[in-house]
Amino acid sequence: MSNKVLHVLYNDDDILMDAVRRTRAAHHHIEEVYTPFPVHGLDKAMGLAPTRIAIASFLYGLVGLSVATAMMRYIMIVDWPQDIGGKPSFSYIQNMPAFVPVMFELTVFFAAHLMVITFYMRSKLWPFKQAENPDVRTTDDHFLMEIAVHGDENELVAFFQETGAVEVKVIEKH
Amino acid sequence: MYTFSSKLRTFAFILMVLGALGVGYSFFTAPSTVEEAEAIVAAGHHGGHGEAEHHDETAAEAHGHDAAEADAHNAAEPATDSVVVNHTEEEVAHTAPDSASPVAIEEHADTLAATAEAHHDAASPTGDAAEAGHEGHAHSEVAAAHEGHDAHADHDAHKEHAEHVFHQLQNKPWAALYVAALFFTLLSLGALAFYGIQNAAQAGWSPVLFRVMEGITSYLIPGCIIVFLLLVAGVLHFHHLFIWLDPEVVAKDHLIQGKSGYLNGPFFLIRAAIFMGGWIFYRQYSRKNSLLQDEATDNSYYKKNFKAAAAFLVFFIVSESIMSWDWIMSVDPHWYSTLFGWYVFASFFVSGITTIALITLYLKSRGYLEYVNTSHIHDLAKFMFGISVFWTYLWFSQFMLMWYADIPEEVVYFKMRIENYNLPFFGMVVMNFVLPILILINTDFKRLSWIVVLAGTIILCGHYVDFYNMIMPATVGDQWFIGAGEIGAVMFFLGLFILVVFTTLTKQPLLAKRNPLIEESKHFQY
């Protein structure tokens, strides 16, 4: 019973959005929605929590800034404070303008790369990963909404057929 | 239709009156003779003297360092017996680099000023013999640097220095007026540039803000007139903000002589008139078309505005660049920087956008802008954020390239500012970069009115300080202070700005009716 899901297919993103809203209003739980392209506002309609990846990225940027500062300070000021072309290596702040390009680049580098890696990890994406596509058409021109079946199956199918679906399938999930 | 609230109008009038009083006071208290200037400097420095006495430890430390330096100088230069101790320490400490004198002397004078200053601390608590002798060394060095080794050198140097300070103090009220006048005029020009860009780019989000922008750009007319009058006053020698306008200075200065083909009074005013005329013409023309479009049956006025905006932006970027050389860079006629025009542009462009955001928020809070939503505010805040970072990029690029290469004729500009304007110079980087980037980086924050107002206020104050830093060091040098004249001038122009802008806003409905993009703009969501 709990392994059964509905696959409801649509061929238009406007109809999909409308169906998502009606499904939510009828308190059916949407397991997943598969679309061939980003549908603007779909996350809001589904009631998904906003992403926190920007916050992660900001923190990674701070890490990058710290790494650059600590590295340049240790190498240029602490370890071997040579006079290179008259640049003042007495303290970090005195020679800081020369380090700013490095500080900037490492901030961006850490923020960007660690954010991307975080994205891959959180969305479970990696090479040789088995594709989780329930229907090949969803990468081309169809939209698929997956709903867990609770209660009366026929009533549920009837409900989704009314939402403008082009196809409603009952699938046994393993 | 917007009605000018009587409270705001009264507030603007009060600002103008108080500002005018402040400006008047600063002109009244400016010295009219060299003796008065000396008295002002002496009075100012006795206060500093008292403070120094509380820091005996620091003083002793400074003295030790100073002695070593003086010894080094002694070894290098033959000792002289012309130890004339008729100077007070204060005067020596203020042998500031004369912007008219050659660079080499400036450099030398800087080290001397530092030496003398440290000494000034040391001498105050206990004046023993060793220190007195030491003082003599410092003095003979000053004299040697300027005039040679004769006994009259001290006297001449003193006179020259007193006159120099006198000119700086006389410049002070004028410079305060000039900075504030320029700041508000260019801020309005920044808003006009933004308006031109929105038109040329056919932006879909901004047409609901066009009337607000047109209101802000209406200040361009009185603002330009005031700045032009200040420039004319310079050419007529009412003030001496531009030393290259002084024939006596030019006669002695080969560097300025070489630039006199460009830097001369009539050509300077002709350029200013052409630029101001061009900006005002575009402003009036686009405003007229924008109003005609409301009543039109086709989009011909919209198309005219599109073409005008494209042409204006070309004219603007050329005129803005030259304007920044003329009105700002030429106060330091020995110094030049290639990205200066961009730097000035970024400064007033972000100020203009910030002003658009602040006035929009004000009108919205009064219930006048029905179709402006948080997405519009969010977009403006993003521009404030982005252009603040752009400003910082240019500020740093200009500073770092000169700091890194350390070529004397370039680097004096920053040396002067870091030594004498340390807090304003680095404080503005905090106000224009660090605070905006931390406050406005958050998407949710960019939608909150009070956050945008807070960030906007910081940005506007920061960019006033930016203009202050560009003008003051060359005109008043180390005699700078943010007092009655400076605050008064800002208040006066702020009052005038509010009066002109909000009066224009009452003239026409706040929503452009038939703009082809207005529907999109009304429903703009981000």
XYZ file of N, CA, C and O in Angstrom, chain A residues 5-115:
444
model
N 2.705 4.554 -5.845
C 2.709 5.995 -6.155
C 1.950 6.239 -7.443
O 1.824 5.341 -8.284
N 1.465 7.478 -7.584
C 0.827 7.907 -8.834
C 1.844 8.687 -9.645
O 2.558 9.540 -9.090
N 1.935 8.423 -10.920
C 2.713 9.269 -11.825
C 1.733 10.034 -12.695
O 1.048 9.451 -13.517
N 1.665 11.327 -12.479
C 0.725 12.151 -13.235
C 1.525 12.992 -14.215
O 2.416 13.740 -13.808
N 1.235 12.872 -15.488
C 1.999 13.596 -16.513
C 1.203 14.761 -17.083
O 0.006 14.646 -17.336
N 1.942 15.870 -17.292
C 1.354 17.062 -17.914
C 2.234 17.453 -19.092
O 3.412 17.093 -19.141
N 1.671 18.228 -20.003
C 2.518 18.689 -21.104
C 2.615 20.214 -21.175
O 3.021 20.769 -22.177
N 2.267 20.868 -20.073
C 2.365 22.336 -20.074
C 2.689 22.795 -18.658
O 2.098 22.307 -17.689
N 3.621 23.706 -18.535
C 4.031 24.107 -17.186
C 2.954 24.912 -16.456
O 2.870 24.860 -15.230
N 2.129 25.656 -17.197
C 1.047 26.398 -16.537
C 0.035 25.443 -15.912
O -0.421 25.649 -14.782
N -0.300 24.366 -16.661
C -1.245 23.369 -16.143
C -0.624 22.670 -14.937
O -1.291 22.420 -13.938
N 0.666 22.405 -15.038
C 1.371 21.774 -13.920
C 1.279 22.632 -12.658
O 0.940 22.145 -11.581
N 1.566 23.916 -12.810
C 1.537 24.826 -11.656
C 0.147 24.833 -11.025
O 0.007 24.774 -9.795
N -0.846 24.882 -11.899
C -2.223 24.898 -11.415
C -2.522 23.596 -10.667
O -3.128 23.613 -9.585
N -2.082 22.478 -11.243
C -2.324 21.168 -10.626
C -1.623 21.065 -9.275
O -2.178 20.524 -8.312
N -0.395 21.606 -9.210
C 0.345 21.571 -7.946
C -0.432 22.321 -6.874
O -0.598 21.852 -5.747
N -0.950 23.487 -7.237
C -1.705 24.281 -6.263
C -2.952 23.527 -5.784
O -3.249 23.510 -4.589
N -3.653 22.900 -6.741
C -4.880 22.171 -6.360
C -4.551 20.947 -5.518
O -5.283 20.623 -4.584
N -3.441 20.280 -5.851
C -3.034 19.109 -5.081
C -2.726 19.493 -3.640
O -3.103 18.812 -2.696
N -2.029 20.621 -3.508
C -1.682 21.087 -2.159
C -2.942 21.478 -1.387
O -3.054 21.190 -0.186
N -3.870 22.108 -2.122
C -5.112 22.524 -1.466
C -5.906 21.307 -1.000
O -6.576 21.346 0.028
N -5.818 20.205 -1.768
C -6.550 18.986 -1.406
C -5.764 18.124 -0.419
O -6.188 17.014 -0.088
N -4.612 18.614 0.028
C -3.777 17.936 1.029
C -3.290 16.568 0.586
O -3.237 15.629 1.369
N -2.951 16.437 -0.709
C -2.253 15.231 -1.141
C -0.774 15.520 -1.103
O -0.332 16.612 -1.489
N -0.007 14.544 -0.640
C 1.433 14.804 -0.501
C 2.158 14.600 -1.836
O 2.097 13.523 -2.435
N 2.841 15.629 -2.297
C 3.614 15.525 -3.540
C 4.998 14.990 -3.190
O 5.750 15.613 -2.434
N 5.322 13.820 -3.731
C 6.642 13.248 -3.459
C 7.730 13.996 -4.217
O 8.776 14.324 -3.679
N 7.451 14.231 -5.523
C 8.480 14.823 -6.370
C 7.828 15.359 -7.630
O 6.780 14.867 -8.036
N 8.452 16.344 -8.242
C 7.997 16.821 -9.552
C 9.203 16.808 -10.482
O 10.273 17.316 -10.127
N 9.055 16.207 -11.641
C 10.134 16.145 -12.637
C 9.762 17.063 -13.800
O 8.673 16.949 -14.356
N 10.662 17.982 -14.130
C 10.376 18.895 -15.248
C 11.600 18.932 -16.169
O 12.736 18.752 -15.704
N 11.396 19.209 -17.457
C 12.545 19.295 -18.368
C 13.333 20.591 -18.215
O 14.466 20.672 -18.683
N 12.741 21.590 -17.597
C 13.447 22.879 -17.420
C 12.917 23.531 -16.137
O 11.867 23.133 -15.638
N 13.634 24.526 -15.605
C 13.162 25.177 -14.383
C 11.823 25.861 -14.618
O 11.670 26.601 -15.587
N 10.859 25.553 -13.773
C 9.549 26.214 -13.865
C 9.514 27.279 -12.784
O 9.614 26.967 -11.597
N 9.440 28.532 -13.221
C 9.522 29.646 -12.279
C 8.373 29.597 -11.269
O 7.210 29.521 -11.655
N 8.691 29.598 -10.007
C 7.670 29.629 -8.963
C 7.196 28.261 -8.518
O 6.335 28.155 -7.643
N 7.740 27.194 -9.112
C 7.288 25.842 -8.754
C 7.622 25.517 -7.298
O 6.805 24.942 -6.573
N 8.826 25.927 -6.875
C 9.220 25.619 -5.487
C 8.282 26.288 -4.500
O 7.923 25.716 -3.476
N 7.876 27.506 -4.843
C 6.962 28.227 -3.953
C 5.609 27.531 -3.915
O 5.006 27.350 -2.856
N 5.117 27.138 -5.106
C 3.818 26.470 -5.173
C 3.848 25.151 -4.407
O 2.878 24.765 -3.760
N 4.981 24.459 -4.466
C 5.095 23.184 -3.749
C 5.335 23.385 -2.261
O 5.248 22.438 -1.483
N 5.694 24.610 -1.875
C 5.963 24.883 -0.469
C 7.308 24.367 -0.003
O 7.472 24.023 1.162
N 8.279 24.328 -0.937
C 9.621 23.878 -0.547
C 10.322 24.961 0.269
O 10.148 26.148 0.024
N 11.132 24.544 1.218
C 11.903 25.494 2.019
C 12.953 26.152 1.137
O 13.494 25.504 0.245
N 13.229 27.449 1.372
C 14.245 28.108 0.545
C 15.622 27.494 0.765
O 15.922 26.973 1.836
N 16.446 27.622 -0.282
C 17.794 27.054 -0.190
C 18.678 27.886 0.736
O 18.490 29.094 0.857
N 19.622 27.228 1.373
C 20.562 27.950 2.235
C 21.950 27.955 1.617
O 22.938 28.228 2.296
N 22.024 27.686 0.314
C 23.346 27.532 -0.294
C 24.110 28.850 -0.335
O 25.337 28.869 -0.262
N 23.342 29.979 -0.404
C 24.012 31.286 -0.421
C 24.709 31.538 0.916
O 25.804 32.114 0.963
N 24.074 31.111 1.998
C 24.676 31.295 3.322
C 25.952 30.461 3.420
O 26.994 30.944 3.887
N 25.859 29.219 2.912
C 27.048 28.357 2.913
C 28.168 29.023 2.124
O 29.325 29.078 2.565
N 27.795 29.576 0.970
C 28.792 30.202 0.107
C 29.466 31.373 0.813
O 30.681 31.551 0.723
N 28.677 32.165 1.530
C 29.236 33.315 2.255
C 30.270 32.825 3.273
O 31.359 33.392 3.380
N 29.906 31.762 3.978
C 30.844 31.235 4.984
C 32.107 30.682 4.313
O 33.218 30.890 4.803
N 31.944 29.998 3.184
C 33.117 29.503 2.464
C 34.010 30.663 2.037
O 35.238 30.549 2.060
N 33.376 31.753 1.631
C 34.148 32.944 1.254
C 34.988 33.442 2.421
O 36.155 33.798 2.261
N 34.387 33.450 3.605
C 35.141 33.882 4.787
C 36.320 32.939 5.047
O 37.410 33.399 5.414
N 36.081 31.663 4.812
C 37.177 30.703 4.989
C 38.309 31.038 4.011
O 39.484 31.102 4.381
N 37.929 31.294 2.752
C 38.929 31.619 1.734
C 39.720 32.858 2.103
O 40.948 32.903 1.959
N 39.007 33.869 2.608
C 39.671 35.107 3.009
C 40.666 34.821 4.134
O 41.798 35.329 4.125
N 40.248 33.994 5.089
C 41.138 33.671 6.211
C 42.352 32.899 5.715
O 43.484 33.161 6.153
N 42.127 31.952 4.818
C 43.251 31.161 4.301
C 44.253 32.076 3.618
O 45.465 32.011 3.883
N 43.745 32.982 2.762
C 44.645 33.879 2.030
C 45.418 34.752 3.001
O 46.637 34.921 2.876
N 44.723 35.311 3.976
C 45.374 36.222 4.917
C 46.439 35.477 5.722
O 47.577 35.948 5.837
N 46.058 34.309 6.267
C 47.011 33.559 7.086
C 48.214 33.130 6.251
O 49.363 33.250 6.684
N 47.941 32.691 5.031
C 49.024 32.218 4.176
C 49.994 33.358 3.850
O 51.216 33.225 4.035
N 49.470 34.478 3.380
C 50.346 35.581 2.981
C 51.085 36.146 4.178
O 52.245 36.529 4.089
N 50.383 36.186 5.318
C 51.035 36.725 6.505
C 52.190 35.824 6.927
O 53.285 36.292 7.227
N 51.935 34.545 6.930
C 52.999 33.635 7.362
C 54.184 33.690 6.385
O 55.336 33.868 6.790
N 53.886 33.581 5.096
C 54.970 33.496 4.112
C 55.741 34.811 4.021
O 56.964 34.838 4.107
N 54.998 35.905 3.871
C 55.645 37.175 3.528
C 56.118 37.979 4.732
O 57.033 38.785 4.615
N 55.458 37.797 5.872
C 55.788 38.653 7.017
C 56.512 37.867 8.104
O 57.503 38.322 8.654
N 56.002 36.672 8.439
C 56.535 35.941 9.592
C 57.752 35.110 9.213
O 58.810 35.221 9.817
N 57.592 34.294 8.182
C 58.627 33.300 7.912
C 59.903 33.911 7.365
O 60.991 33.647 7.846
N 59.773 34.701 6.329
C 60.971 35.244 5.692
C 60.677 36.659 5.188
O 60.441 36.848 4.009
N 60.710 37.622 6.076
C 60.335 38.991 5.676
C 61.450 39.685 4.892
O 62.170 40.515 5.427
N 61.613 39.308 3.657
C 62.674 39.905 2.841
C 62.235 41.268 2.315
O 61.056 41.536 2.174
N 63.216 42.065 1.976
C 62.943 43.323 1.286
C 62.907 43.018 -0.210
O 63.921 42.760 -0.836
N 61.714 42.996 -0.770
C 61.568 42.713 -2.192
C 61.136 43.997 -2.878
O 59.989 44.416 -2.786
N 62.086 44.634 -3.521
C 61.778 45.873 -4.233
C 61.277 46.980 -3.330
O 60.487 47.808 -3.758
N 61.704 46.996 -2.075
C 61.332 48.093 -1.194
C 59.942 47.999 -0.596
O 59.476 48.937 0.043
N 59.269 46.896 -0.794
C 57.938 46.739 -0.186
C 58.092 46.536 1.321
O 58.944 45.761 1.755
N 57.283 47.220 2.112
C 57.442 47.146 3.566
C 56.900 45.842 4.139
O 55.694 45.662 4.248
N 57.765 44.934 4.544
C 57.339 43.633 5.057
C 57.379 43.594 6.584
O 57.580 42.549 7.170
N 57.212 44.755 7.216
C 57.331 44.786 8.674
C 56.078 44.241 9.348
O 56.148 43.602 10.375
N 54.934 44.555 8.777
C 53.691 44.034 9.343
C 52.736 43.782 8.185
O 52.931 44.284 7.083
N 51.691 43.019 8.476
C 50.773 42.650 7.399
C 50.084 43.874 6.804
O 49.979 44.006 5.594
N 49.643 44.747 7.699
C 48.848 45.883 7.227
C 49.675 46.791 6.320
O 49.168 47.373 5.371
N 50.982 46.888 6.593
C 51.818 47.789 5.798
C 51.937 47.336 4.352
O 52.066 48.145 3.452
N 51.933 46.033 4.169
C 52.100 45.533 2.806
C 50.783 44.998 2.247
O 50.768 44.325 1.227
N 49.669 45.313 2.924
C 48.410 44.666 2.566
C 47.939 44.914 1.141
O 47.452 43.982 0.502
N 48.034 46.152 0.610
C 47.524 46.350 -0.754
C 48.056 45.324 -1.748
O 47.342 44.886 -2.633
N 49.323 44.895 -1.538
C 49.897 43.918 -2.461
C 49.249 42.551 -2.314
O 49.305 41.734 -3.234
N 48.625 42.279 -1.173
C 48.027 40.966 -0.943
C 46.549 40.918 -1.316
O 45.963 39.839 -1.365
N 45.955 42.092 -1.523
C 44.513 42.134 -1.772
C 44.093 41.294 -2.987
O 43.103 40.567 -2.912
N 44.826 41.347 -4.113
C 44.404 40.502 -5.243
C 44.324 39.027 -4.866
O 43.396 38.333 -5.262
N 45.293 38.558 -4.070
C 45.272 37.158 -3.644
C 44.088 36.914 -2.716
O 43.356 35.921 -2.845
N 43.882 37.850 -1.778
C 42.770 37.693 -0.832
C 41.445 37.629 -1.571
O 40.579 36.796 -1.277
N 41.298 38.518 -2.557
C 40.038 38.541 -3.314
C 39.834 37.228 -4.069
O 38.775 36.594 -3.983
N 40.865 36.825 -4.783
C 40.715 35.646 -5.632
C 40.437 34.391 -4.801
O 39.613 33.566 -5.172
N 41.121 34.255 -3.676
C 40.901 33.059 -2.874
C 39.521 33.070 -2.231
O 38.895 32.021 -2.073
N 39.038 34.266 -1.890
C 37.672 34.356 -1.357
C 36.678 33.838 -2.388
O 35.822 32.996 -2.096
N 36.825 34.335 -3.629
C 35.913 33.916 -4.693
C 36.092 32.426 -4.990
O 35.118 31.680 -5.150
N 37.327 31.989 -5.025
C 37.625 30.584 -5.337
C 36.955 29.652 -4.332
O 36.245 28.719 -4.714
N 37.154 29.939 -3.048
C 36.568 29.080 -2.020
C 35.048 29.162 -2.070
O 34.362 28.138 -2.004
N 34.534 30.391 -2.171
C 33.077 30.563 -2.154
C 32.454 29.793 -3.309
O 31.469 29.067 -3.136
N 33.049 29.909 -4.500
C 32.448 29.294 -5.689
C 32.598 27.776 -5.659
O 31.616 27.044 -5.760
N 33.817 27.308 -5.481
C 34.038 25.869 -5.620
C 33.391 25.076 -4.498
O 32.761 24.055 -4.727
N 33.546 25.538 -3.274
C 32.951 24.782 -2.170
C 31.425 24.814 -2.258
O 30.762 23.836 -1.913
N 30.881 25.939 -2.773
C 29.432 25.981 -2.943
C 28.996 24.957 -3.987
O 28.000 24.247 -3.791
